[in-house]
Amino acid sequence: MHGSGDAPNGRPDLTSTWIELAIRLAVLGLLVYWAFILIRPFITIAIWSIVLTVALYPVYDWMVRHMGGRRRLAATLLTLISLLIVIGPATWLVLGLVDGIGMLSTRLDFSTLVMPPPPEVIKAWPLVGEPIYQFWDLASTNLREALAKVAPHLKPVGSALFQIATGAGTGMITFFIAIVVAGFLFSPAPWLAETMRSFSRRLAADRGEEFVDLAGATIRTVARGVIGISALQAFFVGIGLMVAGIPGASLLTSAVLILGIVQIGASIVMIPLIIWSWFTMETTSALLFTAYMIPVGLMDNLLKPLVMGRGLNTPMLVILIGVMGGVLSYGITGLFLGPIVLAVIWELLGAWIKEREGG
């Protein structure tokens, strides 16, 4: 006999169990969502702090050994050195931009700037010839009025440039904070690494610990092969530009560094500079400048395969695809996330193929 409130086969108990499970999952999901909202502003800082800790830990370990085991002193000293390495080029860039803007504003004196009248042949250009001729003719007679006409169209460009500058400034502040946080992570790094290994063994008992080691090796490889070589190349480019007296040397050097990191390459900056040198410098100076810049420009292609081919079984092509895809998808943070994800997937795919072949 069933109770008056019971249905056969215990269905009410089963229904109440599912309802209770759904409520628990909903509450858990809500708590996880709130936790994510709270920590979301710090995710980028946390990622960069972990990346810096992993990349710089061999240097930290070396300093500890040579400082008599003084771990806190080594962490503090390494943090200060890292901040100086970052602040120095950033200050150089800002001062260069200020000088460049001052020089540009001095040269662009509208009271003395005169444009020649447009050639008549422009009128014959299809579709765009007449508007270009009229605007050029107006600029040759009244430059201020011509600029007033194009000013509304330049506002979106100015807004985009302002957003880029704001993002760059925010990113730099984030990076400074990440360096400081990394300084506090050096001492407990072995314990944190062991915790990650234990967690990975719970996820994948067979190869979880191997994947943690793979992620660390990938971070160090990318730091050496991408950021390290790009910084080295930018350093030598900056020396060449300063010795040659190239205007805007700090801005051009920063462009070389950024283009090297995002895997576009510094050639789009260096080739025009070499061509420009032959039009503005004496033959001997241009020849010396070219002889110096060509090997510096090839440094990236020569050293990167040697550096990135060490310490990893993952093919370099997979790492490079991860670097470029990560940067395009997630910005500078993806520089490390992309190759780590692809390296793990590559190892999983290789293990799966071997298992299928063995079966």
XYZ file of C-alpha atoms in Angstrom:
359
model
C 0.000 0.000 0.000
C 1.245 3.499 -0.931
C 0.578 6.548 1.113
C -2.024 8.984 -0.088
C 0.643 11.388 -1.292
C 2.849 8.773 -2.932
C 2.752 7.575 -6.486
C 3.903 4.134 -7.630
C 7.595 3.395 -8.201
C 8.684 6.215 -5.864
C 8.178 8.976 -8.450
C 7.580 11.775 -5.915
C 10.914 10.985 -4.247
C 12.635 11.024 -7.630
C 10.975 14.307 -8.587
C 11.921 15.973 -5.306
C 15.502 14.764 -5.776
C 15.719 16.340 -9.234
C 14.157 19.586 -7.982
C 16.624 19.708 -5.089
C 19.534 19.026 -7.477
C 18.345 21.752 -9.851
C 18.097 24.262 -6.998
C 21.598 23.395 -5.796
C 23.030 23.727 -9.298
C 21.237 27.054 -9.792
C 22.608 28.433 -6.500
C 26.089 27.120 -7.313
C 25.939 28.644 -10.799
C 24.821 31.977 -9.350
C 27.675 31.960 -6.832
C 30.198 31.099 -9.558
C 28.813 33.892 -11.755
C 29.082 36.439 -8.923
C 32.603 35.283 -8.150
C 33.554 35.707 -11.817
C 32.088 39.221 -11.888
C 34.123 40.138 -8.813
C 37.445 38.769 -10.083
C 37.007 39.699 -13.761
C 38.825 43.076 -13.409
C 41.843 41.223 -11.991
C 42.015 38.348 -14.488
C 44.478 40.114 -16.781
C 46.704 41.062 -13.847
C 46.570 37.482 -12.547
C 47.500 36.015 -15.944
C 50.426 38.398 -16.395
C 51.605 37.812 -12.822
C 51.658 34.044 -13.372
C 53.393 34.439 -16.740
C 56.062 36.721 -15.262
C 56.593 34.418 -12.282
C 57.047 31.360 -14.483
C 59.242 33.183 -17.012
C 61.494 34.834 -14.426
C 61.646 32.036 -11.853
C 64.942 30.590 -13.216
C 66.489 34.051 -12.773
C 65.013 34.283 -9.284
C 66.321 30.834 -8.373
C 69.805 31.797 -9.601
C 69.712 34.995 -7.527
C 68.632 33.065 -4.416
C 71.574 30.684 -4.770
C 74.044 33.552 -5.169
C 72.540 35.596 -2.307
C 72.862 32.962 0.375
C 69.260 31.774 0.224
C 67.717 35.198 0.924
C 64.490 34.625 -0.956
C 62.706 37.865 0.002
C 65.707 39.989 -0.868
C 66.080 38.223 -4.215
C 62.367 38.713 -4.977
C 62.519 42.408 -4.074
C 65.655 43.003 -6.131
C 64.281 41.148 -9.166
C 61.007 43.103 -8.945
C 62.866 46.438 -8.850
C 65.055 45.423 -11.813
C 61.968 44.364 -13.798
C 60.232 47.670 -13.055
C 63.301 49.625 -14.163
C 63.534 47.600 -17.378
C 59.903 48.432 -18.176
C 59.812 52.023 -16.905
C 62.987 53.032 -18.768
C 61.734 52.347 -22.328
C 58.241 53.605 -21.425
C 59.680 56.924 -20.212
C 61.861 57.129 -23.319
C 58.781 56.612 -25.503
C 56.734 59.266 -23.692
C 59.531 61.840 -23.885
C 60.022 61.034 -27.570
C 56.320 61.520 -28.245
C 56.329 64.856 -26.416
C 59.347 66.030 -28.417
C 57.766 64.812 -31.650
C 54.497 66.619 -30.962
C 56.382 69.790 -30.055
C 58.458 69.628 -33.235
C 55.354 68.963 -35.329
C 53.420 71.855 -33.805
C 56.384 74.166 -34.406
C 56.715 73.202 -38.030
C 52.966 73.304 -38.729
C 52.631 77.081 -38.462
C 49.556 77.810 -40.587
C 50.508 81.462 -40.913
C 53.644 80.555 -42.853
C 52.600 77.215 -44.394
C 51.828 77.639 -48.098
C 50.591 74.934 -50.462
C 51.243 75.179 -54.211
C 48.228 75.250 -56.538
C 47.109 71.861 -57.882
C 48.171 70.736 -61.377
C 45.431 70.744 -64.002
C 46.016 67.063 -64.801
C 44.270 66.075 -61.561
C 40.944 67.133 -63.072
C 41.269 64.330 -65.618
C 41.364 61.621 -62.943
C 38.162 59.538 -63.066
C 35.622 59.926 -60.243
C 37.946 61.489 -57.642
C 39.799 64.016 -59.783
C 37.376 66.942 -59.496
C 36.836 66.746 -55.694
C 40.581 66.410 -55.069
C 41.319 69.370 -57.362
C 38.739 71.584 -55.658
C 39.955 70.734 -52.162
C 43.602 71.225 -53.131
C 42.782 74.534 -54.789
C 40.955 75.703 -51.666
C 43.877 74.618 -49.474
C 46.315 76.562 -51.653
C 44.328 79.770 -51.152
C 42.781 79.291 -47.684
C 44.306 76.430 -45.705
C 42.301 77.090 -42.555
C 38.976 76.850 -44.402
C 40.091 73.612 -46.072
C 41.018 72.096 -42.713
C 37.703 73.231 -41.254
C 35.919 71.229 -43.959
C 37.763 67.999 -43.232
C 37.783 68.400 -39.435
C 34.375 66.654 -38.904
C 35.630 63.637 -40.857
C 38.775 63.438 -38.735
C 36.891 63.271 -35.428
C 36.294 59.471 -35.614
C 39.987 58.994 -36.344
C 40.923 61.147 -33.365
C 38.491 59.231 -31.158
C 39.985 55.906 -32.271
C 43.520 57.163 -31.607
C 42.442 58.390 -28.167
C 40.984 54.966 -27.357
C 44.185 53.269 -28.499
C 46.263 55.598 -26.344
C 43.960 55.025 -23.353
C 44.164 51.263 -23.824
C 47.947 51.425 -24.053
C 48.146 53.474 -20.853
C 45.807 51.099 -19.014
C 47.784 48.121 -20.259
C 51.038 49.651 -19.047
C 49.581 50.280 -15.566
C 48.261 46.709 -15.510
C 51.702 45.419 -16.420
C 53.337 47.439 -13.628
C 50.887 45.998 -11.093
C 51.497 42.486 -12.458
C 55.253 42.889 -11.954
C 54.689 43.861 -8.309
C 52.282 40.948 -7.751
C 54.762 38.562 -9.388
C 57.331 39.718 -6.841
C 55.112 38.286 -4.078
C 54.647 35.006 -5.971
C 58.319 34.087 -6.340
C 58.721 32.717 -2.798
C 55.577 30.522 -2.735
C 56.038 29.508 -6.393
C 57.142 25.892 -5.638
C 54.089 25.365 -3.420
C 51.784 26.902 -6.053
C 53.304 24.712 -8.773
C 52.790 21.580 -6.656
C 49.193 22.617 -6.007
C 48.616 22.965 -9.749
C 50.171 19.523 -10.313
C 47.863 17.991 -7.707
C 44.848 19.656 -9.304
C 45.931 18.513 -12.784
C 46.343 14.941 -11.537
C 42.724 15.025 -10.391
C 41.681 16.096 -13.889
C 43.951 13.746 -15.827
C 45.715 11.198 -13.664
C 47.966 9.934 -16.442
C 49.273 13.148 -17.978
C 48.002 16.038 -15.849
C 51.380 16.790 -14.271
C 53.027 16.634 -17.692
C 50.644 19.290 -19.012
C 51.507 21.643 -16.128
C 55.204 21.266 -16.937
C 54.405 21.774 -20.621
C 52.575 25.039 -19.854
C 55.565 26.315 -17.868
C 58.033 25.346 -20.593
C 55.841 27.014 -23.218
C 55.712 30.272 -21.234
C 59.505 30.335 -20.908
C 60.001 29.472 -24.581
C 57.633 32.212 -25.763
C 59.187 34.725 -23.351
C 62.679 33.970 -24.677
C 61.832 33.464 -28.334
C 59.243 36.188 -28.881
C 59.574 38.902 -26.262
C 63.281 38.420 -25.560
C 64.401 38.473 -29.193
C 62.005 41.308 -30.070
C 63.389 43.383 -27.200
C 66.965 42.573 -28.265
C 66.220 43.559 -31.849
C 64.503 46.785 -30.760
C 67.505 47.612 -28.548
C 69.948 47.367 -31.464
C 67.557 49.234 -33.751
C 67.304 52.043 -31.196
C 71.084 52.319 -30.984
C 71.347 52.540 -34.775
C 68.627 55.177 -35.015
C 70.160 57.354 -32.285
C 73.659 57.152 -33.758
C 72.311 58.001 -37.214
C 70.279 60.914 -35.801
C 66.947 59.635 -37.128
C 64.065 61.851 -35.901
C 61.475 60.080 -33.758
C 63.913 57.319 -32.777
C 62.012 56.368 -29.608
C 58.697 56.048 -31.407
C 60.236 53.979 -34.223
C 62.024 51.734 -31.722
C 58.774 51.124 -29.848
C 57.070 50.286 -33.148
C 59.816 47.738 -33.911
C 59.326 46.150 -30.476
C 55.535 45.937 -30.781
C 55.616 44.642 -34.369
C 58.145 41.998 -33.360
C 56.056 40.810 -30.421
C 52.833 40.517 -32.441
C 54.742 38.620 -35.146
C 54.214 41.161 -37.916
C 57.924 41.859 -38.113
C 60.024 44.993 -38.045
C 60.647 45.050 -41.809
C 57.742 47.421 -42.494
C 59.561 50.006 -40.359
C 63.175 49.238 -41.226
C 62.934 48.961 -45.021
C 61.426 52.465 -45.452
C 64.100 53.805 -43.069
C 66.875 52.297 -45.169
C 65.359 53.727 -48.358
C 64.916 57.119 -46.673
C 68.560 57.117 -45.586
C 69.758 56.969 -49.228
C 67.735 60.089 -50.068
C 68.695 62.175 -47.032
C 72.172 61.034 -45.941
C 75.553 61.118 -47.552
C 76.512 57.988 -49.462
C 78.987 56.771 -46.843
C 76.554 57.345 -43.960
C 73.705 55.655 -45.828
C 75.944 52.701 -46.661
C 76.999 52.282 -43.021
C 73.411 52.654 -41.828
C 72.231 50.016 -44.325
C 75.090 47.630 -43.455
C 74.122 47.890 -39.780
C 70.330 47.670 -40.146
C 70.184 44.664 -42.500
C 71.707 42.124 -40.064
C 69.711 43.671 -37.204
C 66.558 43.211 -39.286
C 67.423 39.556 -39.929
C 68.129 38.900 -36.248
C 64.531 37.880 -35.621
C 64.532 35.259 -38.385
C 67.919 33.827 -37.412
C 67.630 33.612 -33.630
C 63.965 32.734 -33.140
C 64.178 29.167 -34.592
C 67.250 28.481 -32.425
C 65.692 29.772 -29.204
C 62.145 28.473 -29.646
C 63.337 25.056 -30.769
C 64.881 24.366 -27.342
C 63.068 22.817 -24.404
C 59.858 21.810 -26.196
C 58.762 18.774 -28.170
C 55.904 20.755 -29.700
C 56.764 21.873 -33.266
C 57.734 25.513 -33.585
C 55.025 26.041 -36.231
C 52.357 25.122 -33.669
C 53.841 27.586 -31.162
C 54.007 30.385 -33.748
C 50.406 29.770 -34.838
C 49.385 29.907 -31.184
C 51.284 33.170 -30.695
C 49.741 34.862 -33.742
C 46.242 33.468 -33.153
C 46.355 34.371 -29.472
C 47.414 37.957 -30.182
C 44.712 38.391 -32.832
C 42.001 36.896 -30.584
C 42.913 38.120 -27.091
C 45.481 40.864 -27.560
C 48.832 40.825 -25.819
C 47.549 38.378 -23.166
C 46.918 35.841 -25.925
C 50.634 35.926 -26.682
C 51.031 33.271 -23.971
C 47.547 31.769 -23.771
C 47.488 30.864 -27.476
C 50.653 28.727 -27.611
C 49.883 27.074 -24.244
C 46.446 25.954 -25.430
C 47.739 24.730 -28.796
C 50.701 22.950 -27.196
C 48.409 21.062 -24.800
C 45.993 20.209 -27.612
C 48.922 19.020 -29.756
C 50.145 16.716 -26.974
C 46.615 15.399 -26.364
C 46.193 14.714 -30.074
C 49.537 12.903 -30.203
C 48.646 10.790 -27.167
C 45.259 9.919 -28.664
C 46.833 8.856 -31.981
C 49.420 6.672 -30.209
C 46.699 5.105 -28.078
C 44.592 4.311 -31.150
C 47.586 2.850 -32.958
C 48.530 0.781 -29.929
C 44.967 -0.497 -29.637
